[in-house]
mmCIF file of C-alpha atoms in Angstrom:
data_model
loop_
_atom_site.group_PDB
_atom_site.id
_atom_site.type_symbol
_atom_site.label_atom_id
_atom_site.label_comp_id
_atom_site.label_asym_id
_atom_site.label_seq_id
_atom_site.Cartn_x
_atom_site.Cartn_y
_atom_site.Cartn_z
ATOM 1 C CA UNK A 1 121.470 86.341 85.351
ATOM 2 C CA UNK A 2 119.717 83.184 84.556
ATOM 3 C CA UNK A 3 123.503 80.611 83.629
ATOM 4 C CA UNK A 4 124.129 82.277 87.229
ATOM 5 C CA UNK A 5 121.543 81.514 88.466
ATOM 6 C CA UNK A 6 121.539 77.914 87.502
ATOM 7 C CA UNK A 7 125.228 77.895 88.561
ATOM 8 C CA UNK A 8 124.907 78.379 92.235
ATOM 9 C CA UNK A 9 121.314 76.273 92.517
ATOM 10 C CA UNK A 10 124.130 73.176 90.574
ATOM 11 C CA UNK A 11 126.932 74.353 92.811
ATOM 12 C CA UNK A 12 124.543 74.984 96.371
ATOM 13 C CA UNK A 13 122.931 71.321 95.804
ATOM 14 C CA UNK A 14 126.229 69.738 94.840
ATOM 15 C CA UNK A 15 127.918 70.570 97.658
ATOM 16 C CA UNK A 16 128.472 68.688 100.779
ATOM 17 C CA UNK A 17 125.993 69.881 103.865
ATOM 18 C CA UNK A 18 128.058 71.501 106.822
ATOM 19 C CA UNK A 19 125.401 71.230 109.426
ATOM 20 C CA UNK A 20 126.824 69.036 112.811
ATOM 21 C CA UNK A 21 123.859 67.275 111.946
ATOM 22 C CA UNK A 22 124.545 66.820 107.720
ATOM 23 C CA UNK A 23 121.408 66.688 106.129
ATOM 24 C CA UNK A 24 118.142 68.316 105.971
ATOM 25 C CA UNK A 25 115.736 68.232 109.420
ATOM 26 C CA UNK A 26 113.065 65.157 109.018
ATOM 27 C CA UNK A 27 110.372 67.478 109.749
ATOM 28 C CA UNK A 28 111.355 69.704 107.425
ATOM 29 C CA UNK A 29 111.946 67.216 103.879
ATOM 30 C CA UNK A 30 109.110 67.588 102.477
ATOM 31 C CA UNK A 31 109.283 72.023 102.629
ATOM 32 C CA UNK A 32 113.098 71.807 100.565
ATOM 33 C CA UNK A 33 112.163 69.029 98.172
ATOM 34 C CA UNK A 34 109.415 71.345 96.825
ATOM 35 C CA UNK A 35 111.357 74.830 97.262
ATOM 36 C CA UNK A 36 114.451 72.793 95.158
ATOM 37 C CA UNK A 37 111.970 70.907 92.839
ATOM 38 C CA UNK A 38 110.778 73.908 91.360
ATOM 39 C CA UNK A 39 113.668 76.644 88.552
ATOM 40 C CA UNK A 40 113.343 79.506 90.427
ATOM 41 C CA UNK A 41 114.343 79.037 93.825
ATOM 42 C CA UNK A 42 116.857 76.797 95.506
ATOM 43 C CA UNK A 43 117.469 76.857 99.906
ATOM 44 C CA UNK A 44 120.841 77.204 101.561
ATOM 45 C CA UNK A 45 120.385 76.558 104.787
ATOM 46 C CA UNK A 46 117.847 75.560 107.541
ATOM 47 C CA UNK A 47 116.857 73.966 110.624
ATOM 48 C CA UNK A 48 113.342 72.421 111.826
ATOM 49 C CA UNK A 49 113.589 74.252 115.135
ATOM 50 C CA UNK A 50 114.984 72.942 118.317
ATOM 51 C CA UNK A 51 115.521 72.685 122.501
ATOM 52 C CA UNK A 52 119.296 73.313 122.582
ATOM 53 C CA UNK A 53 121.347 74.109 126.265
ATOM 54 C CA UNK A 54 124.737 75.094 125.446
ATOM 55 C CA UNK A 55 127.944 75.137 127.819
ATOM 56 C CA UNK A 56 129.137 78.668 127.356
ATOM 57 C CA UNK A 57 132.903 80.146 128.728
ATOM 58 C CA UNK A 58 132.137 81.773 132.274
ATOM 59 C CA UNK A 59 134.232 84.520 129.994
ATOM 60 C CA UNK A 60 132.248 85.386 127.760
ATOM 61 C CA UNK A 61 130.355 87.996 127.259
ATOM 62 C CA UNK A 62 128.093 86.617 124.877
ATOM 63 C CA UNK A 63 127.181 83.027 123.561
ATOM 64 C CA UNK A 64 128.620 81.826 120.457
ATOM 65 C CA UNK A 65 127.647 78.818 119.241
ATOM 66 C CA UNK A 66 131.180 78.258 117.444
ATOM 67 C CA UNK A 67 132.982 78.790 121.471
ATOM 68 C CA UNK A 68 130.525 76.703 123.228
ATOM 69 C CA UNK A 69 129.497 73.048 124.565
ATOM 70 C CA UNK A 70 126.868 71.010 123.129
ATOM 71 C CA UNK A 71 125.364 69.490 126.057
ATOM 72 C CA UNK A 72 122.211 68.505 124.676
ATOM 73 C CA UNK A 73 119.963 69.007 121.054
ATOM 74 C CA UNK A 74 116.721 67.789 120.169
ATOM 75 C CA UNK A 75 114.512 68.361 117.033
ATOM 76 C CA UNK A 76 111.761 67.219 118.670
ATOM 77 C CA UNK A 77 109.865 68.183 122.755
ATOM 78 C CA UNK A 78 112.130 67.630 125.604
ATOM 79 C CA UNK A 79 111.261 65.986 129.239
ATOM 80 C CA UNK A 80 113.461 67.781 132.085
ATOM 81 C CA UNK A 81 115.073 65.593 132.718
ATOM 82 C CA UNK A 82 117.213 65.523 129.661
ATOM 83 C CA UNK A 83 117.634 68.796 130.626
ATOM 84 C CA UNK A 84 118.575 68.687 134.189
ATOM 85 C CA UNK A 85 120.657 64.736 133.012
ATOM 86 C CA UNK A 86 122.662 67.413 130.307
ATOM 87 C CA UNK A 87 123.349 70.350 132.983
ATOM 88 C CA UNK A 88 125.521 67.343 134.902
ATOM 89 C CA UNK A 89 128.575 68.310 133.049
ATOM 90 C CA UNK A 90 127.859 71.387 132.167
ATOM 91 C CA UNK A 91 131.454 73.443 134.116
ATOM 92 C CA UNK A 92 130.286 77.041 132.783
ATOM 93 C CA UNK A 93 127.764 79.163 131.890
ATOM 94 C CA UNK A 94 124.727 76.780 130.787
ATOM 95 C CA UNK A 95 122.052 78.319 129.021
ATOM 96 C CA UNK A 96 118.688 76.671 127.561
ATOM 97 C CA UNK A 97 116.982 78.349 123.975
ATOM 98 C CA UNK A 98 114.485 77.249 121.888
ATOM 99 C CA UNK A 99 115.199 78.525 117.987
ATOM 100 C CA UNK A 100 112.205 78.045 115.815
ATOM 101 C CA UNK A 101 112.183 77.419 112.609
ATOM 102 C CA UNK A 102 114.663 78.950 109.951
ATOM 103 C CA UNK A 103 114.815 78.765 105.955
ATOM 104 C CA UNK A 104 117.005 80.954 103.712
ATOM 105 C CA UNK A 105 115.960 80.435 100.180
ATOM 106 C CA UNK A 106 117.699 81.666 96.853
ATOM 107 C CA UNK A 107 115.142 83.065 94.399
ATOM 108 C CA UNK A 108 115.780 83.416 90.808
ATOM 109 C CA UNK A 109 113.405 86.721 91.053
ATOM 110 C CA UNK A 110 113.075 89.146 92.665
ATOM 111 C CA UNK A 111 109.476 88.834 92.012
ATOM 112 C CA UNK A 112 109.951 85.572 93.427
ATOM 113 C CA UNK A 113 111.619 86.644 96.825
ATOM 114 C CA UNK A 114 108.177 88.452 97.023
ATOM 115 C CA UNK A 115 106.097 85.941 96.518
ATOM 116 C CA UNK A 116 108.715 83.075 99.171
ATOM 117 C CA UNK A 117 107.984 86.534 102.045
ATOM 118 C CA UNK A 118 104.117 86.769 101.286
ATOM 119 C CA UNK A 119 103.680 83.272 101.876
ATOM 120 C CA UNK A 120 106.443 83.431 104.752
ATOM 121 C CA UNK A 121 104.448 86.526 106.613
ATOM 122 C CA UNK A 122 100.886 84.857 106.366
ATOM 123 C CA UNK A 123 102.154 81.463 107.564
ATOM 124 C CA UNK A 124 103.112 83.295 110.742
ATOM 125 C CA UNK A 125 106.994 84.492 110.094
ATOM 126 C CA UNK A 126 106.797 87.209 110.827
ATOM 127 C CA UNK A 127 110.107 88.013 111.039
ATOM 128 C CA UNK A 128 111.103 87.122 107.414
ATOM 129 C CA UNK A 129 112.535 89.225 105.090
ATOM 130 C CA UNK A 130 114.570 90.071 102.024
ATOM 131 C CA UNK A 131 118.289 90.801 101.577
ATOM 132 C CA UNK A 132 119.988 91.335 97.655
ATOM 133 C CA UNK A 133 123.795 90.384 97.175
ATOM 134 C CA UNK A 134 125.814 92.300 95.039
ATOM 135 C CA UNK A 135 126.383 89.863 92.144
ATOM 136 C CA UNK A 136 122.249 90.148 92.112
ATOM 137 C CA UNK A 137 122.224 87.124 94.920
ATOM 138 C CA UNK A 138 118.239 87.599 96.041
ATOM 139 C CA UNK A 139 118.014 85.645 99.238
ATOM 140 C CA UNK A 140 114.296 85.496 101.151
ATOM 141 C CA UNK A 141 115.171 84.450 105.307
ATOM 142 C CA UNK A 142 111.845 82.689 107.190
ATOM 143 C CA UNK A 143 111.751 83.078 110.328
ATOM 144 C CA UNK A 144 109.762 83.348 113.785
ATOM 145 C CA UNK A 145 110.464 85.960 116.510
ATOM 146 C CA UNK A 146 108.875 83.096 119.427
ATOM 147 C CA UNK A 147 112.097 81.860 120.408
ATOM 148 C CA UNK A 148 113.533 81.348 123.910
ATOM 149 C CA UNK A 149 116.999 81.632 125.571
ATOM 150 C CA UNK A 150 117.419 81.912 129.689
ATOM 151 C CA UNK A 151 120.142 81.266 131.537
ATOM 152 C CA UNK A 152 120.626 78.439 134.053
ATOM 153 C CA UNK A 153 123.745 78.207 135.184
ATOM 154 C CA UNK A 154 127.198 80.251 136.430
ATOM 155 C CA UNK A 155 130.372 78.215 136.627
ATOM 156 C CA UNK A 156 129.029 74.823 136.262
ATOM 157 C CA UNK A 157 126.691 76.015 139.486
ATOM 158 C CA UNK A 158 122.637 76.151 138.588
ATOM 159 C CA UNK A 159 120.978 78.471 139.466
ATOM 160 C CA UNK A 160 117.793 77.972 139.535
ATOM 161 C CA UNK A 161 115.420 75.096 141.146
ATOM 162 C CA UNK A 162 114.268 72.224 139.933
ATOM 163 C CA UNK A 163 111.163 73.089 139.186
ATOM 164 C CA UNK A 164 111.852 76.536 137.314
ATOM 165 C CA UNK A 165 113.429 73.868 134.707
ATOM 166 C CA UNK A 166 110.622 71.840 134.300
ATOM 167 C CA UNK A 167 108.191 75.013 133.865
ATOM 168 C CA UNK A 168 111.066 75.707 131.449
ATOM 169 C CA UNK A 169 110.541 72.581 129.467
ATOM 170 C CA UNK A 170 107.355 72.801 128.917
ATOM 171 C CA UNK A 171 107.076 76.578 127.773
ATOM 172 C CA UNK A 172 110.270 75.399 124.894
ATOM 173 C CA UNK A 173 107.713 71.960 124.138
ATOM 174 C CA UNK A 174 104.922 74.623 123.815
ATOM 175 C CA UNK A 175 107.154 76.561 121.175
ATOM 176 C CA UNK A 176 107.842 73.664 119.833
ATOM 177 C CA UNK A 177 104.166 72.440 119.644
ATOM 178 C CA UNK A 178 103.681 75.768 118.015
ATOM 179 C CA UNK A 179 106.206 76.214 115.557
ATOM 180 C CA UNK A 180 105.031 72.867 113.967
ATOM 181 C CA UNK A 181 101.774 74.391 112.976
ATOM 182 C CA UNK A 182 103.549 77.603 111.595
ATOM 183 C CA UNK A 183 105.623 74.845 109.123
ATOM 184 C CA UNK A 184 102.991 73.003 108.075
ATOM 185 C CA UNK A 185 100.704 76.389 107.504
ATOM 186 C CA UNK A 186 103.426 77.552 104.893
ATOM 187 C CA UNK A 187 104.151 75.102 103.966
ATOM 188 C CA UNK A 188 100.031 74.306 102.436
ATOM 189 C CA UNK A 189 100.017 77.636 101.561
ATOM 190 C CA UNK A 190 104.100 77.943 99.493
ATOM 191 C CA UNK A 191 102.317 74.532 97.292
ATOM 192 C CA UNK A 192 99.399 77.036 97.211
ATOM 193 C CA UNK A 193 100.892 80.089 95.391
ATOM 194 C CA UNK A 194 103.113 78.361 93.412
ATOM 195 C CA UNK A 195 100.020 76.155 91.946
ATOM 196 C CA UNK A 196 98.707 79.592 91.231
ATOM 197 C CA UNK A 197 101.609 81.448 90.223
ATOM 198 C CA UNK A 198 102.500 78.207 87.149
ATOM 199 C CA UNK A 199 98.519 78.012 86.345
ATOM 200 C CA UNK A 200 98.646 82.059 85.828
ATOM 201 C CA UNK A 201 101.559 81.958 83.907
ATOM 202 C CA UNK A 202 100.191 79.195 81.339
ATOM 203 C CA UNK A 203 97.190 81.069 80.819
ATOM 204 C CA UNK A 204 100.049 84.885 79.743
ATOM 205 C CA UNK A 205 101.869 81.941 77.658
ATOM 206 C CA UNK A 206 98.774 80.028 76.147
ATOM 207 C CA UNK A 207 95.620 81.995 76.481
ATOM 208 C CA UNK A 208 94.050 79.310 74.077
ATOM 209 C CA UNK A 209 94.924 76.568 76.110
ATOM 210 C CA UNK A 210 92.393 78.821 78.850
ATOM 211 C CA UNK A 211 88.315 76.301 79.635
ATOM 212 C CA UNK A 212 86.119 77.613 76.437
ATOM 213 C CA UNK A 213 83.760 80.460 78.685
ATOM 214 C CA UNK A 214 81.152 82.126 77.774
ATOM 215 C CA UNK A 215 82.887 84.741 75.306
ATOM 216 C CA UNK A 216 83.676 81.545 73.527
ATOM 217 C CA UNK A 217 80.986 80.648 73.057
ATOM 218 C CA UNK A 218 79.824 84.753 72.277
ATOM 219 C CA UNK A 219 82.216 83.994 69.629
ATOM 220 C CA UNK A 220 81.265 80.914 68.133
ATOM 221 C CA UNK A 221 77.551 83.182 67.601
ATOM 222 C CA UNK A 222 78.655 85.899 66.096
ATOM 223 C CA UNK A 223 80.745 84.173 63.073
ATOM 224 C CA UNK A 224 77.831 81.673 62.201
ATOM 225 C CA UNK A 225 75.163 85.698 62.345
ATOM 226 C CA UNK A 226 77.915 86.382 59.744
ATOM 227 C CA UNK A 227 78.177 83.769 57.837
ATOM 228 C CA UNK A 228 74.024 84.336 56.824
ATOM 229 C CA UNK A 229 74.946 87.614 56.209
ATOM 230 C CA UNK A 230 77.053 87.159 53.610
ATOM 231 C CA UNK A 231 75.409 84.320 52.052
ATOM 232 C CA UNK A 232 71.813 86.566 52.228
ATOM 233 C CA UNK A 233 74.100 89.257 50.635
ATOM 234 C CA UNK A 234 75.953 87.366 48.018
ATOM 235 C CA UNK A 235 71.453 86.343 46.856
ATOM 236 C CA UNK A 236 70.294 90.388 46.834
ATOM 237 C CA UNK A 237 73.996 90.977 44.226
ATOM 238 C CA UNK A 238 73.000 88.401 41.737
ATOM 239 C CA UNK A 239 69.654 88.847 41.460
ATOM 240 C CA UNK A 240 69.953 92.412 41.511
ATOM 241 C CA UNK A 241 72.665 91.881 38.034
ATOM 242 C CA UNK A 242 69.213 89.687 36.903
ATOM 243 C CA UNK A 243 67.647 92.789 37.363
ATOM 244 C CA UNK A 244 70.163 95.451 35.411
ATOM 245 C CA UNK A 245 70.234 93.040 32.526
ATOM 246 C CA UNK A 246 66.869 93.446 31.403
ATOM 247 C CA UNK A 247 66.998 97.151 31.593
ATOM 248 C CA UNK A 248 70.639 97.737 30.135
ATOM 249 C CA UNK A 249 71.732 96.838 26.654
ATOM 250 C CA UNK A 250 72.191 93.512 27.073
ATOM 251 C CA UNK A 251 69.755 90.599 25.624
ATOM 252 C CA UNK A 252 66.721 90.094 28.353
ATOM 253 C CA UNK A 253 64.252 87.247 27.446
ATOM 254 C CA UNK A 254 62.167 90.083 27.686
ATOM 255 C CA UNK A 255 61.475 92.531 25.009
ATOM 256 C CA UNK A 256 60.063 96.040 25.511
ATOM 257 C CA UNK A 257 57.574 98.089 24.441
ATOM 258 C CA UNK A 258 59.099 100.054 21.711
ATOM 259 C CA UNK A 259 60.910 96.359 20.631
ATOM 260 C CA UNK A 260 57.582 95.369 20.215
ATOM 261 C CA UNK A 261 56.149 98.622 18.485
ATOM 262 C CA UNK A 262 58.993 97.795 15.367
ATOM 263 C CA UNK A 263 57.084 94.921 14.608
ATOM 264 C CA UNK A 264 54.600 96.746 13.824
ATOM 265 C CA UNK A 265 54.981 100.112 12.505
ATOM 266 C CA UNK A 266 58.082 101.801 9.939
ATOM 267 C CA UNK A 267 61.076 103.895 10.369
ATOM 268 C CA UNK A 268 58.830 106.556 9.631
ATOM 269 C CA UNK A 269 55.609 106.107 11.840
ATOM 270 C CA UNK A 270 53.881 104.447 8.948
ATOM 271 C CA UNK A 271 51.468 101.106 9.055
ATOM 272 C CA UNK A 272 54.245 98.124 7.380
ATOM 273 C CA UNK A 273 52.703 96.510 4.889
ATOM 274 C CA UNK A 274 51.536 93.776 6.596
ATOM 275 C CA UNK A 275 47.734 95.288 5.718
ATOM 276 C CA UNK A 276 47.644 97.099 9.032
ATOM 277 C CA UNK A 277 45.896 100.303 9.451
ATOM 278 C CA UNK A 278 47.322 103.640 11.261
ATOM 279 C CA UNK A 279 45.779 104.941 14.361
#
């Protein structure tokens, strides 16, 4: 599993960018760079959010980006003049869309995907989710719900007054501002979550690197107390040994009472020949 993930990451990051722009959007370069620098993640696709005006075929029942002309696209706020100018070249069914930030991240483990999903939800991207493929690929999709899609013309004919297009432009710009705020919040929350997770992992792997706490101080005091007790026991044992030597079979510097009497009496209890009388 680990080897497969490393291979997937290397293959994905080394291949050419097939998007229309051909590069990561500037507004989310720091987010993509952070994720790709981690061994648990790599990004597979992304978009910082955009306002687009597309010209689809009149007979099409659904808007398909691959079968339409892109009249206008911007990853920043736009003006109503930008949209009206682009609509001048429309010959089909024009649709104005705002698409919020989207990010797809492949994760090494399910726990890594869950962390990513939690950060996304807490940052306001409440349409985020997880998928697990048959080959074991775990993908977290970071998505939001504050999109916009409004048809503007049919068969090349504008259906709305210019005042309403101006209003739609304001709505789209407000959504873009909110989108950038959520991206900033997502990056901050992600950076903090990854840092916290890394510190917890280090402490689990090597708890000795953790800073000294009150518990460590208590252990030192207990060790010192055991040392004092050991010295006291050795001293008592030595004193006991010396005391036992005076009453045992061994020699003693202080003679016992019986030894003193032997100096004056014989074995039969009579007075010795030193001149003393019996009692």
